Structures are given as C-alpha cells and as structure tokens.
C-alpha cells in the first residue's frame, strides 16, 4: 500500500471513530469518568469522593440487588459522587417521601440533594433524556412528555408564576440548621491518600474551659448542642494512631464565619466536617494520649486497648512501618514497680492475686511500660523486629512534676523510623 493510501485510510478510520462516538459520552465534570447528575431532586443515601468511585459503584449494585432503583453520579454542587435511590422533579414530593425513606433502618440518614442549573459551570448543564416528568399546576399533577429541554421551557415558566404551586427548599444558611437540640453534624473522617473511611473518635472540647465535653465515633451523624459557655467557642479534635492530629476551632453561635475553612461545609440538612487524615512520616513522633497505666505499675488500664488496636491496624496496613516506643515518667525518683506475675496474656488487669511488687528507677519503669506496649503489638500480629524501645524516665517532662498537668508527663510516644 502506498503511503498516500495508508494516510487516507487512517484518516477515514479516525473520522468514523469520531462521528460514531455519542455526544452523551462527553462528561460534564473534571472527573471525566462519571455520569453527571442532571438538575433535579435526588434521594441520596451516600456520598463518595470522586477517587472512591469503586465504592459508589459497589454500593449502587448492592442496592439494585436489594430491589432499589439505585444509581449514582457526579454532583457539580458538592464535587462528590452521590448514590441515590430515587429522583424527583418536585421538591415538595421529595421531602414528603424523605420521611418514608428514613423509616427504613438502612436509610435513616438519607437526604434530599438539590441540583439546579446554576450549580453547573456555564454551558455544561446536562440535557435531559426523554422521560415522563411531573409538573405541578394549581394543586394538580399532570404528566407531560419531555422530548427536549427547549419544549418545556414555556410551561415551566408558567408553573413558577403560580406562587401556590411551588415550594422552595430551605436555604443553605448554617444558622437555619440550628435547632434547640443544636446542629446536625457529620464527621467525615478518611484516609488522605486512599480516601477510605477510618475508624476513630472525634473529641469535642469546651473552648473556654479547655475540657472535654463529649466524644463521637467517626463517620456518623451526631448532634452538637450549645456548650453554654461565655463565648460559644468549641474545638473538635480527631487523633488516630499513625495519623497527624486535625483540629477545628469554631463558634457555636456563628457557624457561617467558619465556612471559609475548606474542611467545614453545609450539605443539605447537615454541617459536614471533613477530617482528611495524613499518615505520619519518617521522623514524626506522636503520643498515645489514650493509653493509661495504673500508678507505679507496668499494667495498662482497660480503656487503653482501643487506641492500641488502632495502632495495630496502622502497622498491619503498612508493613514497611518501623517504630520506636519512647517511655516517659513524672520525675526521676526511684520507687515501687508493680508487674503482672501471671502469663495469661491479660495486660489490663490489676488483680492483686496476679501481681508482684519490686523496686526500681524511673527509667526502668518507663522502659518496661514501653515494652508492655510492644508486647501487646506482638501478641496481635506485629513483628517484633519492626519495633524498638527507648527509656527516658523523667528526663523529658512536659510539665512541672508538682503541677496539675503532671499526669500528662506519664506517656508513651511513637516515633516513625521507616515509612
């Protein structure tokens, strides 16, 4: 084949490929791989980051398998993938249906997601397919065949002019969401790199008194009520072993002032607070704040197990991680050291029948406390060769040993040696 013939054939193939590609294949969002939701009202049961499309797809298939008319698509309004089980052309009908949907235990946190033309970049509003569309006119609903968007413009304008025929959705004013019970809040806690949800706790702190008011499980809807302090200041802290701490300070009485922070947003009827958790890197050191020891003992309190289990999870997720455990005490005085005498694997029981008392230095106590944490990690499947121990005694105290903050000197820190 001559070169000119080859060029002609190649050009013809490319041309046919271009003209045979349907216009609907061109996406309307920067994600480029996901369908964009058309304007309307959607009964949303889950939202996913665009990089977690596989999760949205799997959940949608699961819902379809359960008999639901489910789907998912990209919302240009919130730049997320929304999984929905119904769509509507009338807001009032959607809201009425919401009460029924929320009676199902699986959908108790469902909400109506609103998309209007103004939520799309200019010139990028998806065309609607031919479908039966409900149009509300003077208290009666009639069905009209919708072939193209242009054919219904005049009729829709007439509907809008009938004041009694249109119910506007609530404005997205955060203060309008505040009730006597407080704000409805969702803590969106996820891995910054892989975008999957993380287990953990979010702590609510009184900004005036610097004391913890409450704590909540991550990735749940909760109610945050008025702290009833002088300023209304509150602090939210999320700390998960292996990840850097994230903290938000806001005022309960004037939440809109905090919406400039990209981590706080309003989505439908809830304030969503995003905790994008970044893993610690080589050289970073963090404290196991929720690991506690009985006085003078190399025995942990039972409430310490939750945070230790989270550390186990992080070490199993990333088998390259190597750590050093740093033990600290409150002061350098020698004294009694209480240890477990039984070898039953219970590291959280202070039963006098299974303990022995000895004598030793503060440095020895701090070393044994770091070692007992290492032993727990090993017992739960972490290789001992990935961990080292360093004892400091009271040589690196955070506070004066006689102050009210002195108990915080007793701690174990984790240093990332390799990530």
Short mmCIF file of C-alpha atoms in Angstrom, two decimals:
data_model
loop_
_atom_site.label_atom_id
_atom_site.label_comp_id
_atom_site.label_asym_id
_atom_site.label_seq_id
_atom_site.Cartn_x
_atom_site.Cartn_y
_atom_site.Cartn_z
CA UNK A 1 0.00 0.00 0.00
CA UNK A 2 1.31 3.39 -0.94
CA UNK A 3 1.90 5.97 1.78
CA UNK A 4 -0.87 8.26 0.43
CA UNK A 5 -3.38 5.37 0.52
CA UNK A 6 -2.35 4.45 4.06
CA UNK A 7 -2.75 8.07 5.19
CA UNK A 8 -6.21 8.25 3.60
CA UNK A 9 -7.34 5.01 5.28
CA UNK A 10 -6.03 6.10 8.66
CA UNK A 11 -7.80 9.41 8.36
CA UNK A 12 -11.05 7.67 7.41
CA UNK A 13 -10.85 5.38 10.46
CA UNK A 14 -10.28 8.31 12.80
CA UNK A 15 -13.15 10.25 11.23
CA UNK A 16 -15.57 7.32 11.58
CA UNK A 17 -14.50 6.83 15.20
CA UNK A 18 -15.21 10.49 15.94
CA UNK A 19 -18.64 10.64 14.31
CA UNK A 20 -19.70 7.31 15.82
CA UNK A 21 -18.95 8.48 19.39
CA UNK A 22 -22.23 9.60 21.03
CA UNK A 23 -22.33 13.12 22.41
CA UNK A 24 -23.53 11.77 25.72
CA UNK A 25 -20.11 10.15 26.21
CA UNK A 26 -18.61 13.56 26.89
CA UNK A 27 -18.68 14.01 30.67
CA UNK A 28 -19.69 17.24 32.33
CA UNK A 29 -17.18 17.20 35.15
CA UNK A 30 -13.48 17.20 35.61
CA UNK A 31 -13.54 13.61 36.88
CA UNK A 32 -14.05 12.59 33.20
CA UNK A 33 -15.19 9.06 34.09
CA UNK A 34 -18.52 9.50 35.86
CA UNK A 35 -22.02 10.48 34.69
CA UNK A 36 -23.08 13.92 35.82
CA UNK A 37 -26.42 14.18 37.61
CA UNK A 38 -28.97 16.30 35.72
CA UNK A 39 -30.82 19.14 37.50
CA UNK A 40 -33.46 17.81 39.88
CA UNK A 41 -34.01 16.45 43.37
CA UNK A 42 -32.36 13.22 44.48
CA UNK A 43 -32.95 10.92 47.46
CA UNK A 44 -29.29 10.46 48.40
CA UNK A 45 -28.21 7.67 50.74
CA UNK A 46 -24.41 8.00 50.47
CA UNK A 47 -21.72 10.35 49.14
CA UNK A 48 -18.24 9.37 47.94
CA UNK A 49 -15.11 11.24 46.96
CA UNK A 50 -14.56 11.11 43.19
CA UNK A 51 -11.46 8.99 43.80
CA UNK A 52 -13.60 6.38 45.56
CA UNK A 53 -15.86 5.60 42.60
CA UNK A 54 -15.44 1.86 43.10
CA UNK A 55 -17.14 2.18 46.48
CA UNK A 56 -20.04 4.15 44.97
CA UNK A 57 -20.38 1.59 42.19
CA UNK A 58 -20.35 -1.40 44.54
CA UNK A 59 -22.90 0.17 46.89
CA UNK A 60 -25.17 1.03 43.95
CA UNK A 61 -25.01 -2.57 42.69
CA UNK A 62 -25.79 -3.80 46.20
CA UNK A 63 -28.86 -1.54 46.38
CA UNK A 64 -30.04 -2.72 42.97
CA UNK A 65 -29.63 -6.30 44.13
CA UNK A 66 -31.95 -5.46 47.03
CA UNK A 67 -34.64 -4.21 44.64
CA UNK A 68 -33.96 -0.47 44.77
CA UNK A 69 -33.91 1.71 41.65
CA UNK A 70 -30.48 3.00 42.60
CA UNK A 71 -27.93 4.99 40.67
CA UNK A 72 -25.01 7.31 41.23
CA UNK A 73 -23.49 10.32 39.55
CA UNK A 74 -21.27 13.35 39.97
CA UNK A 75 -22.70 16.41 41.73
CA UNK A 76 -21.06 19.63 40.50
CA UNK A 77 -22.55 21.35 43.51
CA UNK A 78 -20.54 19.42 46.11
CA UNK A 79 -17.96 17.79 43.81
CA UNK A 80 -18.78 14.32 45.11
CA UNK A 81 -20.37 11.15 43.78
CA UNK A 82 -23.93 10.82 45.09
CA UNK A 83 -25.63 7.43 45.43
CA UNK A 84 -29.42 7.83 45.20
CA UNK A 85 -32.47 5.57 45.28
CA UNK A 86 -34.99 7.96 43.70
CA UNK A 87 -35.13 11.22 41.73
CA UNK A 88 -37.89 13.81 41.57
CA UNK A 89 -38.97 16.86 39.59
CA UNK A 90 -40.83 18.40 42.53
CA UNK A 91 -39.15 19.35 45.79
CA UNK A 92 -42.28 19.02 47.95
CA UNK A 93 -42.87 15.45 46.77
CA UNK A 94 -39.23 14.59 47.51
CA UNK A 95 -39.46 15.99 51.04
CA UNK A 96 -42.68 14.08 51.75
CA UNK A 97 -41.05 10.88 50.52
CA UNK A 98 -38.00 11.55 52.70
CA UNK A 99 -39.94 10.74 55.87
CA UNK A 100 -40.93 7.36 54.47
CA UNK A 101 -37.39 6.56 53.34
CA UNK A 102 -35.86 7.48 56.70
CA UNK A 103 -38.14 4.97 58.41
CA UNK A 104 -36.03 2.25 56.82
CA UNK A 105 -33.09 1.49 59.18
CA UNK A 106 -30.63 1.37 56.27
CA UNK A 107 -31.56 4.88 55.14
CA UNK A 108 -32.10 6.75 58.40
CA UNK A 109 -29.52 9.36 57.30
CA UNK A 110 -30.89 9.86 53.77
CA UNK A 111 -31.34 13.41 52.50
CA UNK A 112 -32.76 15.29 49.52
CA UNK A 113 -29.98 16.62 47.30
CA UNK A 114 -30.93 19.64 45.20
CA UNK A 115 -29.33 20.41 41.82
CA UNK A 116 -30.30 23.46 39.79
CA UNK A 117 -28.93 24.93 36.58
CA UNK A 118 -26.87 27.48 38.50
CA UNK A 119 -24.91 24.67 40.16
CA UNK A 120 -23.23 23.78 36.83
CA UNK A 121 -20.37 25.51 35.04
CA UNK A 122 -21.66 27.81 32.31
CA UNK A 123 -22.76 25.88 29.24
CA UNK A 124 -22.40 22.49 30.93
CA UNK A 125 -25.90 21.65 32.14
CA UNK A 126 -26.59 18.04 31.05
CA UNK A 127 -29.51 17.59 28.61
CA UNK A 128 -32.41 15.61 29.96
CA UNK A 129 -33.43 12.37 28.28
CA UNK A 130 -36.98 11.72 27.10
CA UNK A 131 -38.96 10.80 30.20
CA UNK A 132 -42.24 11.23 32.00
CA UNK A 133 -42.00 14.43 34.02
CA UNK A 134 -44.33 15.56 36.80
CA UNK A 135 -45.44 19.19 36.51
CA UNK A 136 -47.42 20.69 39.36
CA UNK A 137 -50.08 23.17 38.20
CA UNK A 138 -52.68 24.60 40.59
CA UNK A 139 -52.79 21.69 43.03
CA UNK A 140 -52.97 19.01 40.35
CA UNK A 141 -50.21 16.90 38.87
CA UNK A 142 -50.20 16.14 35.17
CA UNK A 143 -47.72 14.18 33.09
CA UNK A 144 -46.14 15.70 30.00
CA UNK A 145 -43.87 14.01 27.51
CA UNK A 146 -40.46 15.64 27.69
CA UNK A 147 -38.56 15.22 24.43
CA UNK A 148 -36.11 18.07 24.62
CA UNK A 149 -35.40 20.66 27.27
CA UNK A 150 -36.50 23.51 24.99
CA UNK A 151 -40.06 22.15 24.61
CA UNK A 152 -40.91 22.54 28.30
CA UNK A 153 -39.40 25.95 29.00
CA UNK A 154 -42.63 27.88 28.46
CA UNK A 155 -44.70 25.52 30.61
CA UNK A 156 -42.18 25.57 33.44
CA UNK A 157 -42.22 29.38 33.45
CA UNK A 158 -46.00 29.28 33.87
CA UNK A 159 -45.63 26.93 36.83
CA UNK A 160 -43.12 29.21 38.54
CA UNK A 161 -45.52 32.12 38.25
CA UNK A 162 -48.14 30.25 40.27
CA UNK A 163 -46.94 31.08 43.80
CA UNK A 164 -49.07 28.42 45.44
CA UNK A 165 -47.72 25.72 43.18
CA UNK A 166 -44.06 25.97 44.17
CA UNK A 167 -42.37 25.10 47.46
CA UNK A 168 -38.82 26.38 47.80
CA UNK A 169 -36.27 24.20 49.52
CA UNK A 170 -34.72 25.51 52.75
CA UNK A 171 -31.83 27.93 52.26
CA UNK A 172 -28.38 26.59 52.99
CA UNK A 173 -27.82 29.02 55.83
CA UNK A 174 -25.96 27.10 58.57
CA UNK A 175 -27.70 29.08 61.30
CA UNK A 176 -31.05 27.99 59.82
CA UNK A 177 -29.97 24.41 60.59
CA UNK A 178 -29.61 25.17 64.28
CA UNK A 179 -32.45 23.87 66.43
CA UNK A 180 -32.94 23.79 70.16
CA UNK A 181 -31.10 20.46 70.11
CA UNK A 182 -28.15 22.07 68.29
CA UNK A 183 -26.59 21.35 64.90
CA UNK A 184 -26.83 18.10 62.99
CA UNK A 185 -23.18 17.30 62.19
CA UNK A 186 -21.48 14.60 60.15
CA UNK A 187 -17.81 13.77 60.84
CA UNK A 188 -16.26 12.68 57.54
CA UNK A 189 -13.00 11.01 58.62
CA UNK A 190 -11.00 9.43 55.82
CA UNK A 191 -7.50 8.48 54.66
CA UNK A 192 -5.98 11.38 52.69
CA UNK A 193 -4.20 9.08 50.25
CA UNK A 194 -6.67 6.25 49.63
CA UNK A 195 -9.94 8.03 50.57
CA UNK A 196 -11.39 5.16 52.59
CA UNK A 197 -13.18 5.81 55.88
CA UNK A 198 -11.19 5.48 59.09
CA UNK A 199 -12.37 4.27 62.46
CA UNK A 200 -11.67 6.67 65.27
CA UNK A 201 -13.09 9.18 67.70
CA UNK A 202 -13.73 12.90 67.40
CA UNK A 203 -13.38 14.81 70.66
CA UNK A 204 -15.49 17.88 71.46
CA UNK A 205 -13.70 20.41 73.69
CA UNK A 206 -15.13 23.43 75.52
CA UNK A 207 -13.08 26.33 74.13
CA UNK A 208 -13.43 28.42 77.29
CA UNK A 209 -12.65 25.81 79.93
CA UNK A 210 -10.32 23.59 77.85
CA UNK A 211 -12.12 20.44 78.99
CA UNK A 212 -13.64 17.59 77.01
CA UNK A 213 -17.41 17.76 76.71
CA UNK A 214 -18.06 14.64 74.65
CA UNK A 215 -16.62 12.26 72.08
CA UNK A 216 -18.20 10.76 68.98
CA UNK A 217 -17.47 7.89 66.62
CA UNK A 218 -16.19 8.99 63.22
CA UNK A 219 -18.36 8.84 60.08
CA UNK A 220 -21.65 9.28 61.92
CA UNK A 221 -24.36 11.92 62.17
CA UNK A 222 -24.49 13.45 65.66
CA UNK A 223 -26.00 16.46 67.42
CA UNK A 224 -23.71 19.15 68.82
CA UNK A 225 -25.58 21.23 71.37
CA UNK A 226 -24.91 24.65 72.86
CA UNK A 227 -21.88 24.45 75.20
CA UNK A 228 -23.50 27.16 77.34
CA UNK A 229 -20.19 28.87 77.98
CA UNK A 230 -19.47 32.59 77.73
CA UNK A 231 -18.13 32.75 74.18
CA UNK A 232 -19.68 29.74 72.41
CA UNK A 233 -16.20 28.55 71.40
CA UNK A 234 -15.77 24.86 70.67
CA UNK A 235 -12.89 22.73 69.44
CA UNK A 236 -13.08 19.43 67.54
CA UNK A 237 -10.04 17.16 67.57
CA UNK A 238 -9.53 13.93 65.68
CA UNK A 239 -6.50 11.85 66.63
CA UNK A 240 -5.92 8.39 65.20
CA UNK A 241 -2.68 6.50 65.92
CA UNK A 242 -0.41 6.72 62.90
CA UNK A 243 -2.06 9.90 61.59
CA UNK A 244 -1.44 13.57 62.24
CA UNK A 245 -3.90 15.32 64.52
CA UNK A 246 -6.52 17.59 62.93
CA UNK A 247 -8.21 20.31 64.96
CA UNK A 248 -11.05 22.71 64.15
CA UNK A 249 -11.94 25.72 66.27
CA UNK A 250 -15.36 27.28 65.69
CA UNK A 251 -18.08 29.29 67.38
CA UNK A 252 -21.39 27.59 68.04
CA UNK A 253 -23.24 30.89 67.84
CA UNK A 254 -21.87 31.98 64.47
CA UNK A 255 -21.04 28.95 62.36
CA UNK A 256 -21.05 30.79 58.96
CA UNK A 257 -17.79 32.50 59.93
CA UNK A 258 -16.13 29.08 59.78
CA UNK A 259 -17.27 28.11 56.30
CA UNK A 260 -14.21 29.78 54.77
CA UNK A 261 -12.30 26.81 56.16
CA UNK A 262 -12.44 24.26 53.36
CA UNK A 263 -12.80 21.49 55.89
CA UNK A 264 -16.26 22.65 57.03
CA UNK A 265 -19.24 22.79 54.67
CA UNK A 266 -23.02 22.59 54.65
CA UNK A 267 -24.55 19.74 52.66
CA UNK A 268 -28.33 19.74 52.64
CA UNK A 269 -29.52 19.49 56.27
CA UNK A 270 -26.19 18.86 57.98
CA UNK A 271 -22.88 20.53 58.72
CA UNK A 272 -20.17 18.26 57.31
CA UNK A 273 -16.74 18.47 58.94
CA UNK A 274 -14.03 16.80 56.89
CA UNK A 275 -11.03 15.24 58.61
CA UNK A 276 -8.56 14.36 55.85
CA UNK A 277 -6.12 12.28 57.83
CA UNK A 278 -2.48 12.28 56.74
CA UNK A 279 -0.23 9.47 57.91
CA UNK A 280 2.88 10.27 59.90
CA UNK A 281 6.15 10.12 58.02
CA UNK A 282 9.70 9.16 58.92
CA UNK A 283 10.92 11.29 61.81
CA UNK A 284 7.45 12.18 63.11
CA UNK A 285 6.62 11.50 66.77
CA UNK A 286 3.13 11.25 68.25
CA UNK A 287 1.79 10.49 71.71
CA UNK A 288 -0.56 7.67 72.64
CA UNK A 289 -2.78 10.05 74.60
CA UNK A 290 -5.39 7.42 75.45
CA UNK A 291 -3.04 4.78 76.82
CA UNK A 292 -3.02 4.92 80.61
CA UNK A 293 -1.16 2.98 83.31
CA UNK A 294 -2.10 2.19 86.88
CA UNK A 295 0.01 4.13 89.37
CA UNK A 296 3.54 2.71 89.80
CA UNK A 297 2.56 -0.19 87.53
CA UNK A 298 3.60 -1.77 84.25
CA UNK A 299 -0.10 -2.56 83.75
CA UNK A 300 -2.37 -0.64 81.40
CA UNK A 301 -5.89 0.44 82.17
CA UNK A 302 -8.63 -1.32 80.12
CA UNK A 303 -9.58 1.88 78.25
CA UNK A 304 -6.12 1.83 76.65
CA UNK A 305 -6.96 -1.12 74.42
CA UNK A 306 -8.98 0.87 71.86
CA UNK A 307 -6.05 3.11 70.89
CA UNK A 308 -3.61 0.22 70.89
CA UNK A 309 -5.86 -1.71 68.50
CA UNK A 310 -5.87 1.27 66.15
CA UNK A 311 -2.07 1.30 66.22
CA UNK A 312 -2.09 -2.42 65.39
CA UNK A 313 -4.30 -1.70 62.38
CA UNK A 314 -1.96 1.02 61.08
CA UNK A 315 1.10 -1.25 61.43
CA UNK A 316 -0.66 -4.10 59.62
CA UNK A 317 -1.86 -1.81 56.82
CA UNK A 318 1.68 -0.60 56.11
CA UNK A 319 4.15 -3.41 56.65
CA UNK A 320 7.03 -1.05 55.85
CA UNK A 321 6.40 0.96 59.03
CA UNK A 322 9.04 0.65 61.73
CA UNK A 323 8.65 2.44 65.05
CA UNK A 324 10.40 3.30 68.30
CA UNK A 325 8.39 3.44 71.53
CA UNK A 326 9.55 6.16 73.95
CA UNK A 327 8.62 5.71 77.62
CA UNK A 328 8.32 8.72 79.99
CA UNK A 329 7.55 9.16 83.70
CA UNK A 330 6.69 12.03 86.02
CA UNK A 331 10.04 12.73 87.67
CA UNK A 332 13.16 10.63 88.24
CA UNK A 333 12.58 9.31 91.75
CA UNK A 334 13.11 5.62 92.43
CA UNK A 335 10.15 3.69 93.76
CA UNK A 336 7.86 0.70 93.71
CA UNK A 337 7.19 -1.05 90.40
CA UNK A 338 4.14 -3.32 90.11
CA UNK A 339 4.19 -6.01 87.42
CA UNK A 340 1.94 -8.80 86.23
CA UNK A 341 3.04 -12.17 87.60
CA UNK A 342 0.61 -14.28 85.58
CA UNK A 343 1.35 -15.23 82.00
CA UNK A 344 -2.30 -15.35 80.89
CA UNK A 345 -1.83 -12.56 78.31
CA UNK A 346 -4.08 -10.11 80.17
CA UNK A 347 -2.17 -6.82 80.20
CA UNK A 348 -5.07 -4.74 81.55
CA UNK A 349 -5.89 -6.32 84.92
CA UNK A 350 -4.66 -5.01 88.27
CA UNK A 351 -5.79 -8.08 90.21
CA UNK A 352 -3.62 -8.25 93.33
CA UNK A 353 -3.55 -12.05 93.08
CA UNK A 354 -1.65 -11.83 89.79
CA UNK A 355 0.81 -9.01 90.53
CA UNK A 356 4.25 -8.69 92.09
CA UNK A 357 5.88 -5.60 93.55
CA UNK A 358 9.52 -4.69 93.10
CA UNK A 359 11.74 -1.63 93.29
CA UNK A 360 13.49 0.31 90.58
CA UNK A 361 14.35 3.59 88.90
CA UNK A 362 12.01 5.84 86.93
CA UNK A 363 13.97 4.99 83.79
CA UNK A 364 13.38 1.27 84.39
CA UNK A 365 9.65 1.89 84.88
CA UNK A 366 9.45 3.91 81.64
CA UNK A 367 11.32 1.15 79.77
CA UNK A 368 9.04 -1.61 80.99
CA UNK A 369 5.94 0.41 80.12
CA UNK A 370 7.15 0.88 76.55
CA UNK A 371 7.98 -2.84 76.42
CA UNK A 372 4.49 -3.87 77.56
CA UNK A 373 3.02 -1.90 74.65
CA UNK A 374 5.47 -3.61 72.31
CA UNK A 375 4.43 -6.98 73.76
CA UNK A 376 0.77 -6.18 73.10
CA UNK A 377 1.51 -5.28 69.49
CA UNK A 378 3.48 -8.50 69.01
CA UNK A 379 0.68 -10.54 70.59
CA UNK A 380 -1.65 -9.05 67.99
CA UNK A 381 0.39 -9.94 64.95
CA UNK A 382 3.04 -7.21 64.55
CA UNK A 383 6.59 -8.45 64.03
CA UNK A 384 8.86 -7.61 66.97
CA UNK A 385 11.72 -6.69 64.61
CA UNK A 386 9.77 -3.63 63.45
CA UNK A 387 9.85 -2.06 66.93
CA UNK A 388 12.48 -0.57 69.21
CA UNK A 389 12.22 0.80 72.75
CA UNK A 390 13.74 3.91 74.34
CA UNK A 391 13.51 4.75 78.06
CA UNK A 392 13.69 8.37 79.24
CA UNK A 393 12.44 8.23 82.79
CA UNK A 394 11.62 11.80 83.82
CA UNK A 395 14.28 13.50 81.68
CA UNK A 396 11.76 14.89 79.15
CA UNK A 397 8.82 16.05 81.21
CA UNK A 398 6.23 18.33 79.58
CA UNK A 399 5.10 19.98 82.83
CA UNK A 400 6.41 20.58 86.35
CA UNK A 401 6.02 17.35 88.30
CA UNK A 402 4.03 19.15 91.02
CA UNK A 403 1.60 20.93 88.67
CA UNK A 404 -1.99 19.97 87.89
CA UNK A 405 -0.80 18.87 84.41
CA UNK A 406 1.81 16.50 85.85
CA UNK A 407 -0.11 13.28 84.96
CA UNK A 408 0.50 14.12 81.27
CA UNK A 409 4.21 13.60 81.84
CA UNK A 410 3.43 9.87 82.12
CA UNK A 411 3.16 8.85 78.49
CA UNK A 412 4.44 6.65 75.68
CA UNK A 413 5.35 8.23 72.36
CA UNK A 414 5.69 6.58 68.95
CA UNK A 415 8.46 7.63 66.59
CA UNK A 416 8.28 6.65 62.90
CA UNK A 417 11.65 5.18 61.92
CA UNK A 418 10.69 3.96 58.43
CA UNK A 419 7.52 4.56 56.46
#
